[in-house]
Short mmCIF file of C-alpha atoms in Angstrom, two decimals:
data_model
loop_
_atom_site.label_atom_id
_atom_site.label_comp_id
_atom_site.label_asym_id
_atom_site.label_seq_id
_atom_site.Cartn_x
_atom_site.Cartn_y
_atom_site.Cartn_z
CA MET G 217 -0.23 0.78 -0.03
CA ASN G 218 1.13 3.09 -1.18
CA ARG G 219 1.21 5.96 1.45
CA PHE G 220 -0.91 8.29 0.25
CA LYS G 221 -3.44 5.15 0.05
CA SER G 222 -2.68 5.05 3.20
CA TYR G 223 -3.50 8.02 5.10
CA ILE G 224 -6.11 8.29 2.39
CA SER G 225 -7.02 4.29 4.86
CA LEU G 226 -6.01 5.47 7.98
CA PHE G 227 -8.59 8.91 7.69
CA LYS G 228 -11.45 7.47 6.44
CA PHE G 229 -11.84 9.64 3.14
CA ARG G 230 -14.61 8.75 2.12
CA LEU G 231 -16.32 7.81 5.63
CA SER G 232 -15.02 11.41 6.61
CA LEU G 233 -16.32 13.63 3.43
CA THR G 234 -19.67 11.87 4.05
CA VAL G 235 -19.25 13.74 7.64
CA SER G 236 -18.74 16.66 5.79
CA PHE G 237 -20.98 16.94 4.12
CA SER G 238 -23.83 16.99 7.43
CA ALA G 239 -22.27 19.62 9.12
CA SER G 240 -21.68 21.12 6.04
CA ILE G 241 -26.25 20.61 5.57
CA GLY G 242 -26.21 22.23 8.37
CA PHE G 243 -24.59 25.33 7.61
CA ILE G 244 -26.61 26.08 3.71
CA LEU G 245 -30.62 25.03 5.43
CA PRO G 246 -30.56 28.42 8.46
CA GLU G 247 -31.71 31.41 6.35
CA CYS G 248 -29.43 34.29 7.83
CA ASP G 249 -26.34 35.84 6.26
CA PHE G 250 -23.93 33.39 4.74
CA SER G 251 -19.99 33.21 5.17
CA PHE G 252 -17.73 31.81 2.17
CA LEU G 253 -15.21 31.92 4.48
CA ASN G 254 -17.37 29.90 7.81
CA PHE G 255 -18.60 27.41 5.58
CA LEU G 256 -14.85 26.74 4.36
CA PHE G 257 -14.10 26.59 7.60
CA LEU G 258 -16.20 24.44 8.70
CA ILE G 259 -15.56 21.71 5.81
CA VAL G 260 -12.23 21.58 6.21
CA GLY G 261 -12.35 22.13 9.36
CA GLY G 262 -15.09 19.57 9.85
CA SER G 263 -13.18 16.73 7.59
CA PHE G 264 -9.66 17.66 9.64
CA LEU G 265 -10.99 16.91 12.86
CA THR G 266 -12.78 13.85 11.14
CA PHE G 267 -9.87 12.57 9.91
CA SER G 268 -8.28 12.80 13.92
CA ALA G 269 -10.61 10.93 15.29
CA ASN G 270 -10.41 7.83 12.66
CA GLY G 271 -6.29 8.38 13.03
CA PHE G 272 -6.93 8.12 17.04
CA ASN G 273 -9.83 5.58 16.74
CA GLN G 274 -7.54 2.50 14.06
CA ILE G 275 -4.41 3.75 16.86
CA LEU G 276 -6.76 3.02 20.10
CA GLU G 277 -7.57 -0.21 17.57
CA ILE G 278 -4.83 -2.43 16.13
CA LYS G 279 -5.37 -5.41 18.03
CA GLU G 280 -8.67 -5.46 17.03
CA ASP G 281 -8.31 -4.48 13.70
CA SER G 282 -5.79 -7.59 13.18
CA LEU G 283 -8.57 -9.58 13.98
CA MET G 284 -11.12 -8.72 11.57
CA LYS G 285 -11.59 -9.71 7.41
CA ARG G 286 -12.94 -5.76 7.00
CA THR G 287 -9.77 -4.45 8.56
CA LYS G 288 -6.69 -5.99 8.64
CA VAL G 289 -5.23 -4.39 5.82
CA ARG G 290 -5.49 -1.46 7.63
CA PRO G 291 -2.68 1.36 7.65
CA LEU G 292 -1.54 0.31 11.21
CA VAL G 293 -1.81 -3.34 10.85
CA VAL G 294 0.27 -3.94 7.41
CA ASN G 295 2.42 -1.67 9.22
CA SER G 296 2.31 0.53 5.91
CA ILE G 297 1.70 3.91 8.65
CA THR G 298 3.61 3.42 11.79
CA LYS G 299 1.33 4.27 14.71
CA LYS G 300 4.46 7.68 15.45
CA GLU G 301 3.07 8.71 12.02
CA ALA G 302 -0.69 7.78 12.23
CA PHE G 303 -0.39 9.75 15.65
CA PHE G 304 1.59 12.87 15.40
CA SER G 305 -0.26 13.72 12.17
CA SER G 306 -3.55 13.01 14.07
CA LEU G 307 -2.98 15.34 16.05
CA ILE G 308 -1.83 17.65 13.81
CA ILE G 309 -4.68 18.21 11.54
CA PHE G 310 -6.25 17.66 15.10
CA ILE G 311 -5.29 21.18 16.24
CA VAL G 312 -5.72 22.10 13.05
CA SER G 313 -9.54 21.45 12.52
CA ILE G 314 -9.56 22.93 16.47
CA LEU G 315 -8.77 26.54 15.24
CA LEU G 316 -10.50 26.01 12.23
CA LEU G 317 -13.75 25.81 14.56
CA PHE G 318 -12.42 28.38 16.55
CA LYS G 319 -12.56 31.39 14.26
CA ILE G 320 -16.02 29.98 13.17
CA ASN G 321 -17.32 30.15 17.03
CA PHE G 322 -17.13 29.18 20.19
CA LEU G 323 -19.73 26.45 19.62
CA SER G 324 -18.39 25.23 16.28
CA PHE G 325 -15.29 25.01 19.01
CA VAL G 326 -17.34 23.23 21.97
CA PHE G 327 -19.48 20.75 19.24
CA GLY G 328 -16.26 19.36 16.83
CA PHE G 329 -14.69 19.49 20.32
CA LEU G 330 -17.57 17.22 22.22
CA ALA G 331 -18.21 14.74 18.64
CA PHE G 332 -13.83 13.92 19.41
CA LEU G 333 -14.14 13.30 22.91
CA ILE G 334 -17.63 11.16 22.09
CA TYR G 335 -15.73 9.21 20.01
CA VAL G 336 -12.46 8.96 20.65
CA PHE G 337 -12.22 7.99 24.27
CA ILE G 338 -16.27 7.22 24.96
CA TYR G 339 -17.39 4.73 22.06
CA THR G 340 -13.86 3.91 20.61
CA PRO G 341 -13.09 1.86 24.31
CA LEU G 342 -16.79 0.80 24.70
CA LYS G 343 -16.90 -0.97 21.10
CA LYS G 344 -14.83 -3.36 23.70
CA LYS G 345 -17.33 -3.99 26.05
CA THR G 346 -20.64 -2.65 25.36
CA PRO G 347 -23.04 -3.16 22.42
CA LEU G 348 -24.35 0.08 24.65
CA SER G 349 -20.91 2.17 22.89
CA ILE G 350 -23.47 2.97 19.93
CA VAL G 351 -25.46 5.54 21.94
CA ALA G 352 -22.00 7.31 22.22
CA GLY G 353 -21.14 6.40 18.27
CA ALA G 354 -24.49 7.77 17.01
CA VAL G 355 -24.57 11.35 19.27
CA SER G 356 -20.60 11.66 17.66
CA GLY G 357 -22.31 10.34 14.47
CA SER G 358 -24.76 13.07 15.11
CA LEU G 359 -23.40 16.16 16.42
CA PRO G 360 -22.10 17.21 12.60
CA PHE G 361 -25.60 18.49 12.07
CA MET G 362 -25.49 20.81 14.76
CA LEU G 363 -22.07 21.47 14.07
CA GLY G 364 -22.60 23.38 10.79
CA TRP G 365 -26.15 24.63 11.61
CA VAL G 366 -23.90 26.94 15.10
CA ALA G 367 -21.23 28.26 12.78
CA ARG G 368 -23.09 29.67 10.23
CA THR G 369 -25.67 30.62 13.18
CA GLY G 370 -24.00 30.79 16.09
CA ASP G 371 -26.47 29.50 18.53
CA PHE G 372 -28.46 26.95 19.23
CA ASP G 373 -32.53 26.22 18.92
CA VAL G 374 -34.39 23.61 17.86
CA GLU G 375 -33.69 23.20 14.73
CA PRO G 376 -30.52 22.46 14.87
CA GLY G 377 -31.88 20.11 17.59
CA PHE G 378 -34.16 17.99 15.28
CA LEU G 379 -32.18 17.60 12.52
CA PHE G 380 -29.68 15.61 15.27
CA ALA G 381 -32.28 13.30 16.64
CA LEU G 382 -33.03 12.15 12.55
CA GLN G 383 -28.97 11.95 12.34
CA PHE G 384 -29.19 10.62 16.12
CA LEU G 385 -32.93 7.72 15.31
CA TRP G 386 -30.75 7.14 11.46
CA GLN G 387 -27.41 5.67 13.55
CA PHE G 388 -29.05 2.55 14.72
CA PRO G 389 -30.61 0.95 11.41
CA HIS G 390 -27.88 1.97 9.69
CA PHE G 391 -25.08 0.01 12.61
CA PHE G 392 -27.54 -2.73 12.96
CA SER G 393 -27.23 -3.09 8.92
CA ILE G 394 -23.06 -3.04 8.92
CA ALA G 395 -22.87 -5.45 12.20
CA SER G 396 -24.58 -7.72 10.73
CA LEU G 397 -22.72 -8.20 7.35
CA TYR G 398 -20.00 -8.68 9.95
CA VAL G 399 -20.97 -10.14 12.65
CA ASN G 400 -18.52 -13.05 12.72
CA ASP G 401 -15.68 -10.42 12.89
CA TYR G 402 -16.98 -8.98 15.68
CA LYS G 403 -16.74 -11.87 17.43
CA ASN G 404 -14.12 -12.84 16.93
CA ALA G 405 -12.53 -8.85 17.62
#
């Protein structure tokens, strides 16, 4: 695996783009002044934040990833990227992402940071202990809509809460459909 493809895999590039897409929808929906610069900060900052969370997730799950058919070719498992390289690249883009979100407004920083913390430090370790981890995963996966909304408006209201609830409820059938395909892999890990 070449270095570029290894980093694309480490950061789960396609998945990260869907997260940024959710944030962009949250940004586009409110009826208020549109700042192209804030939109750009949101897309880049949100993508980098997701890249970073995915990188740290893979660092924490090298052993488990090596046991599952669908993840045994990830870059840290096959050592196409070292753990140290993954850590520092994930840390650098995390810092950049948080700074960009903070430049938009404080609430964008808070929701972005919260999504990162929940995904890396609650969801990832809980996956090994309880199926209830999907609740934490659903929360972190649902925050991008709200992040987009507060990036545009600087305020939290009923609308972003509704968007959060829709995304939150969608996470469960999404997860269960994936889990049903890989039930044996999950048992092995």
